[in-house]
């Protein structure tokens, strides 16, 4: 049975060595190393980020909506021209059989904030006919009209379009909040991935130390066996522990690669191939000193800047504006319309004698079958006072002697008005619901902020405790190792102490990383974002060194100011977003 167990152990050792060789080959492929700080990682995650670009497009759409709201105040100008010619037979030729006319209308107008509109129209025409009754032929007419339409009760005197413009500005603020929130969300995910990579590297270093201790234990067991004070079982236990530690090291290395890929997934190089071929070396170390913000100042900033509360306040303001419009629909309609017109006339008069019919029936003096005929008379018209051309008609119009005006009111009262009343009640209910939700969110936020501060203190104390535990484990291991060297301890006891030391080192690393993540959560809460981690240092231009043949600006593609092309980080800074 002993030989069988020995062969089984040797087979397991060979399998573990083969597995280790596979992992070593997999991880020994040539790759470039890139030292990267947390700030640089965040900037690389933000630059060219498609989620952030999408939010920027939403921001631009909101700006265009403001322009559309402003466009309601844009004046317009309209030009109409018409040419006509009519020639038809008539039973009364004196009234003319041919008429030609030219009309030209020029109109300009604008909407006014009170819901009405004002327009100014100039109408001019030229008419020519072969009618004998035309005293001016051709004749020129010119009219200038001012038209006003204004709803007084329903739909008016509410600065209606100004309300729509204000709502559009609130929507723009909401899109800015969304952009800030998305940027901090990306920065938060990047910080978590960065510290996870730091933890994975530190865990890997702990496993390397554990491997060194396991190798030393094998050497001690071999030395004791050679000196005749140890047993072969102790040596086998030490070797088994060595291979087990080696397997744990390989597993830790795989976790390190996974953590690195998780961070790479958030970064944007010029190509994925360059990114995958690069080994990221985090240069920032987790913070070890105690961080304790002023509670009153922290709560004040967190409440003032919280994106959720700001968004709800904007929604509440838009509801208030909409409620004004809905309430206006309860009123009866009372509309005013007015018109003021000045006119001018000119034309060519023909003072030559003309034969016209008087309308009387007289005996026919001519030898024709008809015994009677319509009496004819000759008149010589005087020269018309409207003699002139087109510009004379315009001048007479501008003199303002011929003025006409019109003004009127239209009143409409709907009985019941149940539709508007129902909409008004629904609008009030929605407003009240939003107020309740705002109060609920403020209450939730208050407890969440308290939890953040409590977590920060708890993680710091947990790290201090785990640090003390690691120091005690180191001393215990040193004592047990010395006892083992003197033959006063067993391999099992030494292995147990080594396992406790390794676990204590891993616990200290985990507690320290969680403490740094808690610091990030507190800092980003001060900036208004509660679901990520970001430190409060203003961003500056990214400056990454060339490492192992990689010149980062050329590897990433640069834009203005040496930054990679894409989302402008200055935009984020102008919106109040701070990055480490």
Coordinates of C-alpha atoms in Angstrom, one line a residue:
X1 CA 0.0 0.0 0.0
X2 CA 2.8 2.4 0.7
X3 CA 4.4 1.8 -2.8
X4 CA 1.0 2.3 -4.4
X5 CA 0.6 5.6 -2.6
X6 CA 4.1 6.7 -3.6
X7 CA 3.4 5.9 -7.3
X8 CA 0.1 7.8 -7.2
X9 CA 1.8 10.8 -5.7
X10 CA 4.5 10.7 -8.4
X11 CA 1.8 10.6 -11.1
X12 CA 0.1 13.6 -9.5
X13 CA 3.4 15.4 -9.4
X14 CA 4.1 14.8 -13.1
X15 CA 0.5 15.9 -14.0
X16 CA 0.9 19.1 -12.0
X17 CA 4.3 19.8 -13.6
X18 CA 2.8 19.3 -17.1
X19 CA -0.1 21.6 -16.2
X20 CA 2.3 24.1 -15.0
X21 CA 4.3 23.9 -18.2
X22 CA 1.2 24.5 -20.3
X23 CA 0.3 27.6 -18.2
X24 CA 3.8 28.9 -18.4
X25 CA 3.8 28.6 -22.2
X26 CA 0.5 30.2 -22.4
X27 CA 1.6 33.2 -20.3
X28 CA 5.1 33.5 -21.7
X29 CA 4.1 34.7 -25.1
X30 CA 5.8 37.9 -26.1
X31 CA 3.8 40.9 -25.0
X32 CA 4.6 44.6 -24.5
X33 CA 4.3 46.1 -21.0
X34 CA 2.5 49.3 -20.4
X35 CA 2.6 51.0 -17.0
X36 CA -0.7 52.6 -16.4
X37 CA -2.0 54.9 -13.6
X38 CA -5.6 55.0 -12.5
X39 CA -6.1 58.4 -14.0
X40 CA -4.7 57.3 -17.3
X41 CA -6.8 54.2 -17.3
X42 CA -9.9 56.3 -16.8
X43 CA -9.0 58.6 -19.6
X44 CA -8.4 55.7 -22.0
X45 CA -11.8 54.3 -20.9
X46 CA -13.6 57.7 -21.7
X47 CA -11.8 58.5 -24.9
X48 CA -13.6 57.0 -27.9
X49 CA -16.1 55.3 -25.6
X50 CA -19.3 54.6 -27.7
X51 CA -21.6 54.9 -24.7
X52 CA -20.3 58.4 -24.0
X53 CA -20.5 59.3 -27.6
X54 CA -24.1 58.2 -27.7
X55 CA -24.9 60.4 -24.7
X56 CA -23.1 63.3 -26.4
X57 CA -25.4 62.8 -29.4
X58 CA -28.4 62.9 -27.1
X59 CA -27.0 66.2 -25.7
X60 CA -26.8 67.6 -29.3
X61 CA -30.3 66.5 -30.0
X62 CA -31.5 68.4 -26.9
X63 CA -29.7 71.5 -28.2
X64 CA -31.4 71.1 -31.6
X65 CA -34.7 70.9 -29.7
X66 CA -34.0 74.3 -28.2
X67 CA -33.3 75.7 -31.6
X68 CA -36.6 74.3 -32.8
X69 CA -38.4 75.9 -29.8
X70 CA -36.7 79.2 -30.6
X71 CA -37.7 78.8 -34.3
X72 CA -41.3 79.5 -33.4
X73 CA -40.2 83.1 -33.0
X74 CA -38.6 83.3 -36.4
X75 CA -40.3 85.7 -38.7
X76 CA -41.3 84.6 -42.2
X77 CA -41.6 86.4 -45.5
X78 CA -43.9 85.2 -48.4
X79 CA -44.1 86.5 -51.9
X80 CA -47.0 85.6 -54.2
X81 CA -47.4 86.7 -57.8
X82 CA -50.2 86.0 -60.3
X83 CA -50.6 86.8 -63.9
X84 CA -54.0 86.3 -65.7
X85 CA -55.5 87.0 -69.1
X86 CA -59.2 86.5 -70.0
X87 CA -60.8 87.0 -73.4
X88 CA -64.4 85.9 -74.0
X89 CA -67.4 87.0 -76.1
X90 CA -70.0 89.1 -74.4
X91 CA -73.6 90.1 -75.2
X92 CA -72.7 93.6 -73.8
X93 CA -69.4 94.6 -75.5
X94 CA -69.4 97.9 -73.6
X95 CA -68.5 96.0 -70.4
X96 CA -65.4 94.6 -72.1
X97 CA -64.4 91.3 -73.6
X98 CA -60.7 91.2 -72.6
X99 CA -59.2 91.6 -69.2
X100 CA -55.5 91.3 -68.2
X101 CA -54.2 91.5 -64.6
X102 CA -51.0 91.2 -62.7
X103 CA -51.0 90.8 -58.9
X104 CA -48.0 90.9 -56.5
X105 CA -48.4 90.2 -52.8
X106 CA -45.6 90.4 -50.2
X107 CA -46.3 89.2 -46.7
X108 CA -44.2 89.0 -43.5
X109 CA -45.2 87.9 -40.1
X110 CA -44.0 86.6 -36.7
X111 CA -45.4 84.6 -33.8
X112 CA -45.4 86.4 -30.5
X113 CA -44.8 84.9 -27.0
X114 CA -48.4 85.5 -25.9
X115 CA -49.7 82.9 -28.3
X116 CA -50.8 85.2 -31.1
X117 CA -49.3 86.4 -34.4
X118 CA -48.8 89.7 -36.3
X119 CA -48.5 90.0 -40.0
X120 CA -47.9 92.8 -42.5
X121 CA -49.1 92.4 -46.1
X122 CA -48.5 94.6 -49.2
X123 CA -50.8 93.8 -52.1
X124 CA -50.4 95.5 -55.5
X125 CA -52.1 94.9 -58.8
X126 CA -52.3 96.1 -62.4
X127 CA -55.5 95.6 -64.4
X128 CA -56.2 96.4 -68.1
X129 CA -59.5 95.9 -70.0
X130 CA -61.2 97.0 -73.2
X131 CA -64.4 97.9 -71.3
X132 CA -65.7 101.4 -72.1
X133 CA -66.6 101.9 -68.4
X134 CA -63.0 101.7 -67.3
X135 CA -62.1 105.3 -66.4
X136 CA -58.5 104.2 -65.6
X137 CA -57.0 101.8 -68.1
X138 CA -54.7 100.4 -67.0
X139 CA -55.3 100.9 -63.3
X140 CA -52.9 100.3 -60.4
X141 CA -53.9 99.4 -56.9
X142 CA -51.7 99.3 -53.8
X143 CA -52.8 98.2 -50.3
X144 CA -50.8 97.9 -47.0
X145 CA -52.4 95.8 -44.3
X146 CA -51.5 95.1 -40.6
X147 CA -53.2 92.0 -39.2
X148 CA -53.3 91.0 -35.5
X149 CA -54.6 87.8 -34.0
X150 CA -54.4 87.2 -30.3
X151 CA -56.1 84.6 -28.0
X152 CA -56.9 86.3 -24.8
X153 CA -58.1 83.5 -22.5
X154 CA -57.6 80.0 -23.7
X155 CA -54.3 79.5 -25.5
X156 CA -53.1 83.1 -25.0
X157 CA -51.5 85.6 -22.6
X158 CA -49.6 82.8 -21.1
X159 CA -46.2 83.2 -22.8
X160 CA -47.0 79.8 -24.3
X161 CA -43.9 79.5 -26.5
X162 CA -41.7 80.8 -23.7
X163 CA -42.9 77.8 -21.6
X164 CA -42.0 75.4 -24.4
X165 CA -38.5 77.0 -24.6
X166 CA -38.0 76.7 -20.9
X167 CA -39.0 73.0 -21.0
X168 CA -36.5 72.5 -23.8
X169 CA -33.7 74.1 -21.7
X170 CA -34.7 71.7 -18.8
X171 CA -34.4 68.8 -21.1
X172 CA -30.9 70.0 -22.1
X173 CA -29.9 70.1 -18.4
X174 CA -31.3 66.5 -18.1
X175 CA -29.1 65.3 -21.0
X176 CA -26.1 67.0 -19.4
X177 CA -26.8 65.1 -16.2
X178 CA -27.1 61.9 -18.2
X179 CA -23.7 62.6 -19.8
X180 CA -22.1 63.3 -16.5
X181 CA -23.7 60.2 -15.0
X182 CA -22.5 58.0 -17.9
X183 CA -19.0 59.4 -17.7
X184 CA -18.8 58.7 -14.0
X185 CA -20.3 55.3 -14.4
X186 CA -17.6 54.4 -16.9
X187 CA -15.0 55.9 -14.7
X188 CA -16.4 53.9 -11.8
X189 CA -16.3 50.6 -13.7
X190 CA -12.8 51.4 -14.7
X191 CA -11.7 52.1 -11.2
X192 CA -13.2 48.8 -9.9
X193 CA -11.5 46.9 -12.7
X194 CA -8.2 48.7 -12.0
X195 CA -8.2 47.9 -8.3
X196 CA -9.3 44.3 -9.1
X197 CA -6.2 44.1 -11.3
X198 CA -4.1 45.5 -8.5
X199 CA -5.5 42.9 -6.1
X200 CA -4.9 40.1 -8.6
X201 CA -1.3 41.1 -9.0
X202 CA -0.8 41.4 -5.2
X203 CA -2.5 38.0 -4.7
X204 CA -0.1 36.6 -7.3
X205 CA 2.9 38.0 -5.5
X206 CA 1.6 36.4 -2.2
X207 CA 1.3 33.1 -4.0
X208 CA 4.9 33.5 -5.2
X209 CA 6.0 34.0 -1.7
X210 CA 4.0 31.0 -0.6
X211 CA 5.7 29.0 -3.3
X212 CA 9.1 30.1 -2.0
X213 CA 8.1 29.0 1.5
X214 CA 6.9 25.6 0.2
X215 CA 10.2 25.1 -1.7
X216 CA 12.1 26.0 1.5
X217 CA 10.0 23.5 3.4
X218 CA 11.0 20.8 0.9
X219 CA 14.7 21.7 1.4
X220 CA 14.3 21.5 5.2
X221 CA 12.5 18.1 5.0
X222 CA 15.2 16.8 2.6
X223 CA 17.9 18.1 4.9
X224 CA 16.3 16.4 7.9
X225 CA 15.9 13.2 6.1
X226 CA 19.5 13.2 5.0
X227 CA 20.6 13.9 8.6
X228 CA 18.5 11.0 9.8
X229 CA 16.2 13.1 12.0
X230 CA 13.3 13.3 9.5
X231 CA 11.0 10.9 7.8
X232 CA 10.2 10.2 4.2
X233 CA 6.6 10.9 4.9
X234 CA 7.5 14.4 6.0
X235 CA 9.4 14.9 2.7
X236 CA 6.4 13.6 0.7
X237 CA 4.1 15.9 2.6
X238 CA 6.4 18.9 1.8
X239 CA 6.5 18.0 -1.8
X240 CA 2.8 17.5 -2.1
X241 CA 2.3 20.9 -0.5
X242 CA 4.8 22.4 -3.0
X243 CA 2.9 21.1 -6.0
X244 CA -0.4 22.2 -4.5
X245 CA 1.0 25.6 -4.0
X246 CA 2.3 25.6 -7.5
X247 CA -1.2 24.8 -8.8
X248 CA -2.7 27.6 -6.7
X249 CA 0.0 29.9 -8.2
X250 CA -1.1 29.0 -11.7
X251 CA -4.7 29.5 -10.8
X252 CA -3.8 32.9 -9.3
X253 CA -2.0 33.7 -12.6
X254 CA -5.1 32.9 -14.6
X255 CA -7.2 35.2 -12.3
X256 CA -4.6 37.9 -12.9
X257 CA -5.0 37.5 -16.7
X258 CA -8.8 37.6 -16.3
X259 CA -8.6 40.8 -14.2
X260 CA -6.3 42.3 -16.8
X261 CA -8.8 41.5 -19.6
X262 CA -11.6 42.9 -17.6
X263 CA -9.8 46.2 -17.5
X264 CA -8.8 46.0 -21.1
X265 CA -12.4 45.6 -22.1
X266 CA -13.1 49.1 -20.8
X267 CA -10.1 50.7 -22.5
X268 CA -9.9 51.9 -26.1
X269 CA -6.7 51.6 -28.1
X270 CA -6.6 52.1 -31.8
X271 CA -7.2 48.4 -32.3
X272 CA -8.1 45.4 -30.1
X273 CA -5.0 43.5 -31.4
X274 CA -2.7 46.2 -29.9
X275 CA -4.7 46.1 -26.7
X276 CA -4.6 42.3 -26.3
X277 CA -0.9 42.2 -27.1
X278 CA -0.1 44.6 -24.3
X279 CA 0.5 43.7 -20.7
X280 CA -0.9 46.4 -18.3
X281 CA 1.2 47.1 -15.3
X282 CA -0.8 49.2 -12.7
X283 CA 1.4 51.8 -11.2
X284 CA -0.9 53.2 -8.5
X285 CA -0.8 51.6 -5.1
X286 CA -3.8 51.4 -2.8
X287 CA -4.1 54.1 -0.3
X288 CA -3.1 53.1 3.2
X289 CA -3.7 56.2 5.3
X290 CA -7.0 56.9 6.9
X291 CA -9.5 59.0 4.9
X292 CA -12.2 60.7 6.9
X293 CA -14.3 63.4 5.2
X294 CA -16.2 66.0 7.1
X295 CA -19.7 64.5 7.5
X296 CA -21.7 67.7 7.3
X297 CA -19.8 69.0 4.2
X298 CA -20.0 65.6 2.6
X299 CA -23.8 65.3 3.0
X300 CA -24.3 68.9 1.8
X301 CA -22.3 68.3 -1.4
X302 CA -23.9 64.9 -2.0
X303 CA -27.4 66.3 -1.7
X304 CA -26.7 69.4 -3.8
X305 CA -25.1 67.5 -6.7
X306 CA -26.9 64.2 -6.7
X307 CA -27.9 63.5 -10.3
X308 CA -31.1 61.6 -9.4
X309 CA -32.4 64.5 -7.3
X310 CA -31.5 67.0 -9.9
X311 CA -33.2 64.9 -12.6
X312 CA -36.4 64.7 -10.4
X313 CA -36.3 68.4 -9.8
X314 CA -36.1 69.1 -13.5
X315 CA -39.0 66.7 -14.1
X316 CA -41.0 68.5 -11.4
X317 CA -40.3 71.9 -13.0
X318 CA -41.4 70.6 -16.4
X319 CA -44.6 69.2 -14.9
X320 CA -45.2 72.6 -13.3
X321 CA -44.9 74.3 -16.7
X322 CA -47.1 71.7 -18.3
X323 CA -49.7 72.1 -15.6
X324 CA -49.9 75.8 -16.5
X325 CA -50.7 74.9 -20.0
X326 CA -53.2 72.3 -18.9
X327 CA -54.9 74.8 -16.6
X328 CA -55.2 77.3 -19.4
X329 CA -57.4 74.8 -21.3
X330 CA -60.1 75.3 -18.6
X331 CA -60.7 78.8 -19.7
X332 CA -63.3 79.7 -22.4
X333 CA -62.1 81.0 -25.7
X334 CA -61.8 84.7 -26.2
X335 CA -59.9 85.7 -29.4
X336 CA -59.2 89.1 -30.8
X337 CA -58.5 89.9 -34.4
X338 CA -57.8 93.3 -36.0
X339 CA -56.9 94.7 -39.4
X340 CA -55.7 98.1 -40.5
X341 CA -55.3 98.9 -44.2
X342 CA -54.2 101.9 -46.2
X343 CA -54.9 102.1 -49.9
X344 CA -53.7 103.9 -53.0
X345 CA -54.9 104.1 -56.6
X346 CA -53.5 105.3 -60.0
X347 CA -54.0 104.7 -63.7
X348 CA -54.2 106.1 -67.2
X349 CA -57.4 108.0 -68.0
X350 CA -58.7 108.6 -71.6
X351 CA -60.6 111.9 -71.9
X352 CA -61.6 111.3 -75.6
X353 CA -65.3 111.6 -76.5
X354 CA -67.1 108.2 -76.2
X355 CA -70.4 107.0 -77.6
X356 CA -72.3 105.2 -74.9
X357 CA -75.8 103.8 -74.7
X358 CA -78.3 105.7 -72.6
X359 CA -80.6 102.8 -72.1
X360 CA -83.6 104.4 -73.7
X361 CA -85.5 103.0 -76.7
X362 CA -86.1 105.4 -79.6
X363 CA -87.3 105.1 -83.2
X364 CA -84.7 103.8 -85.6
X365 CA -83.9 106.5 -88.1
X366 CA -81.9 104.2 -90.2
X367 CA -83.3 102.0 -93.0
X368 CA -83.1 98.7 -91.2
X369 CA -85.7 96.1 -90.4
X370 CA -85.7 97.1 -86.7
X371 CA -88.1 99.9 -86.0
X372 CA -86.5 100.8 -82.7
X373 CA -83.0 101.1 -81.3
X374 CA -81.1 102.0 -78.1
X375 CA -80.4 105.7 -77.9
X376 CA -76.7 106.7 -78.1
X377 CA -75.1 109.8 -76.7
X378 CA -71.7 111.3 -76.8
X379 CA -69.8 112.3 -73.6
X380 CA -66.5 113.8 -73.1
X381 CA -65.0 112.7 -69.7
X382 CA -62.8 114.9 -67.6
X383 CA -59.3 113.9 -66.8
X384 CA -59.3 111.6 -63.7
X385 CA -57.7 112.8 -60.4
X386 CA -56.1 109.4 -60.1
X387 CA -54.0 109.8 -63.2
X388 CA -50.6 108.2 -62.7
X389 CA -48.5 105.1 -62.8
X390 CA -47.7 102.3 -60.4
X391 CA -45.4 104.3 -58.1
X392 CA -48.0 107.0 -57.9
X393 CA -50.4 104.4 -56.5
X394 CA -47.7 103.5 -53.9
X395 CA -47.1 107.1 -52.9
X396 CA -50.9 107.7 -52.4
X397 CA -51.0 104.6 -50.3
X398 CA -48.2 105.8 -48.1
X399 CA -50.0 109.2 -47.6
X400 CA -52.5 107.3 -45.5
X401 CA -55.6 109.3 -46.6
X402 CA -57.6 106.2 -47.4
X403 CA -57.7 104.2 -44.2
X404 CA -59.9 101.2 -43.3
X405 CA -59.9 99.1 -40.2
X406 CA -61.6 96.2 -38.5
X407 CA -61.6 94.8 -35.0
X408 CA -63.5 92.0 -33.4
X409 CA -63.8 89.5 -30.6
X410 CA -64.9 85.9 -30.7
X411 CA -66.1 84.3 -27.5
X412 CA -66.7 80.6 -27.1
X413 CA -67.8 78.9 -23.8
X414 CA -67.8 75.1 -23.6
X415 CA -70.4 73.7 -21.3
X416 CA -69.1 71.0 -18.9
X417 CA -65.5 71.1 -20.3
X418 CA -65.0 67.7 -18.8
X419 CA -62.0 66.8 -21.0
X420 CA -60.0 69.8 -19.8
X421 CA -61.0 69.3 -16.2
X422 CA -60.0 65.6 -16.3
X423 CA -56.6 66.5 -17.8
X424 CA -56.1 69.2 -15.1
X425 CA -56.8 66.7 -12.3
X426 CA -54.4 64.1 -13.9
X427 CA -51.7 66.8 -14.2
X428 CA -52.1 67.6 -10.5
X429 CA -51.9 64.0 -9.6
X430 CA -48.7 63.5 -11.6
X431 CA -47.2 66.5 -10.0
X432 CA -48.0 65.2 -6.6
X433 CA -46.6 61.8 -7.4
X434 CA -43.4 63.3 -8.5
X435 CA -43.1 65.3 -5.3
X436 CA -43.7 62.1 -3.3
X437 CA -41.0 60.4 -5.4
X438 CA -38.6 63.2 -4.8
X439 CA -39.2 63.1 -1.0
X440 CA -38.7 59.3 -1.1
X441 CA -35.5 59.5 -3.1
X442 CA -34.1 62.1 -0.7
X443 CA -34.9 59.8 2.2
X444 CA -33.3 56.9 0.5
X445 CA -30.2 59.0 -0.4
X446 CA -29.8 60.1 3.2
X447 CA -29.5 56.5 4.4
X448 CA -27.3 55.5 1.5
X449 CA -24.9 58.3 2.3
X450 CA -24.9 57.2 5.9
X451 CA -24.1 53.7 4.7
X452 CA -21.2 55.0 2.6
X453 CA -19.6 56.7 5.6
X454 CA -20.2 53.7 7.8
X455 CA -18.8 51.3 5.1
X456 CA -15.7 53.6 4.8
X457 CA -15.1 53.4 8.5
X458 CA -15.8 49.7 8.6
X459 CA -13.5 48.8 5.7
X460 CA -10.7 50.9 7.3
X461 CA -11.1 49.1 10.6
X462 CA -11.3 45.7 8.8
X463 CA -8.0 46.5 7.0
X464 CA -6.4 47.5 10.2
X465 CA -7.5 44.2 11.8
X466 CA -6.4 42.1 8.9
X467 CA -3.1 43.9 8.9
X468 CA -2.6 43.0 12.6
X469 CA -3.7 39.4 11.8
X470 CA -1.1 39.2 9.0
X471 CA 1.7 40.5 11.3
X472 CA 0.7 37.9 14.0
X473 CA 0.6 35.2 11.4
X474 CA 4.1 36.1 10.2
X475 CA 5.4 35.9 13.7
X476 CA 3.6 32.6 14.3
X477 CA 5.0 31.2 11.1
X478 CA 8.5 32.3 12.0
X479 CA 8.3 30.6 15.4
X480 CA 6.8 27.4 14.0
X481 CA 9.5 27.4 11.3
X482 CA 12.2 27.7 13.9
X483 CA 10.7 24.9 16.0
X484 CA 10.5 22.7 12.9
X485 CA 14.2 23.3 12.2
X486 CA 15.0 22.2 15.8
X487 CA 12.8 19.1 15.4
X488 CA 10.2 20.4 17.9
X489 CA 7.4 20.6 15.4
X490 CA 5.8 18.5 12.7
X491 CA 5.4 19.2 9.0
X492 CA 1.6 19.3 9.5
X493 CA 1.9 22.1 12.1
X494 CA 4.3 24.1 9.9
X495 CA 2.0 23.7 6.8
X496 CA -1.0 24.8 8.9
X497 CA 0.9 28.0 10.0
X498 CA 2.0 28.7 6.4
X499 CA -1.6 28.3 5.2
X500 CA -2.8 30.7 7.9
X501 CA -0.1 33.2 6.9
X502 CA -1.0 33.0 3.2
X503 CA -4.7 33.5 4.0
X504 CA -3.9 36.4 6.3
X505 CA -1.9 38.1 3.5
X506 CA -4.7 37.6 1.0
X507 CA -7.3 38.9 3.6
X508 CA -5.2 42.0 4.1
X509 CA -4.9 42.7 0.4
X510 CA -8.7 42.2 -0.1
X511 CA -9.5 44.5 2.9
X512 CA -7.1 47.2 1.6
X513 CA -8.6 47.1 -1.9
X514 CA -12.2 47.3 -0.6
X515 CA -11.1 50.2 1.6
X516 CA -9.9 52.1 -1.5
X517 CA -13.0 51.3 -3.4
X518 CA -15.0 52.7 -0.5
X519 CA -13.0 55.9 -0.7
X520 CA -13.9 56.1 -4.4
X521 CA -17.6 55.6 -3.6
X522 CA -17.5 58.4 -1.1
X523 CA -15.8 60.8 -3.5
X524 CA -18.1 60.1 -6.4
X525 CA -21.1 60.6 -4.1
X526 CA -19.8 64.1 -3.5
X527 CA -19.9 64.6 -7.3
X528 CA -23.4 63.4 -7.5
X529 CA -23.0 59.8 -8.6
X530 CA -23.9 57.1 -6.2
X531 CA -23.3 53.9 -8.2
X532 CA -19.6 54.0 -9.1
X533 CA -16.1 55.0 -7.9
X534 CA -14.2 58.0 -9.0
X535 CA -11.7 60.2 -7.2
X536 CA -12.0 64.0 -7.1
X537 CA -8.9 65.2 -9.0
X538 CA -9.5 67.4 -12.1
X539 CA -8.4 65.7 -15.4
X540 CA -5.4 67.0 -17.3
X541 CA -3.9 65.9 -20.6
X542 CA -3.0 62.3 -20.7
X543 CA 0.8 61.7 -20.6
X544 CA 1.9 58.1 -20.9
X545 CA 5.5 57.0 -21.3
X546 CA 6.9 54.8 -24.0
X547 CA 7.5 51.4 -22.6
X548 CA 9.1 48.4 -24.2
X549 CA 8.9 49.9 -27.6
X550 CA 5.3 51.2 -27.3
X551 CA 4.8 54.9 -27.8
X552 CA 1.3 55.3 -26.4
X553 CA 0.1 58.3 -28.4
X554 CA 1.0 56.6 -31.7
X555 CA -0.4 53.4 -30.4
X556 CA -3.7 55.0 -29.5
X557 CA -4.1 57.7 -32.2
X558 CA -3.9 61.3 -31.1
X559 CA -6.2 64.3 -31.4
X560 CA -5.7 67.9 -30.4
X561 CA -3.5 68.5 -27.4
X562 CA -1.9 65.1 -27.6
X563 CA -5.1 63.3 -26.6
X564 CA -6.5 60.3 -28.4
X565 CA -9.2 61.3 -30.9
X566 CA -12.7 61.0 -29.8
X567 CA -14.7 62.4 -26.8
X568 CA -13.2 65.7 -25.7
X569 CA -12.1 65.3 -22.0
X570 CA -12.3 69.1 -21.6
X571 CA -16.0 68.8 -22.2
X572 CA -16.3 66.5 -19.2
X573 CA -14.2 68.9 -17.1
X574 CA -16.5 71.8 -18.2
X575 CA -19.5 69.8 -17.0
X576 CA -17.9 69.4 -13.5
X577 CA -16.7 65.8 -13.9
X578 CA -13.4 65.2 -12.0
X579 CA -11.2 62.2 -12.5
X580 CA -8.2 60.9 -10.6

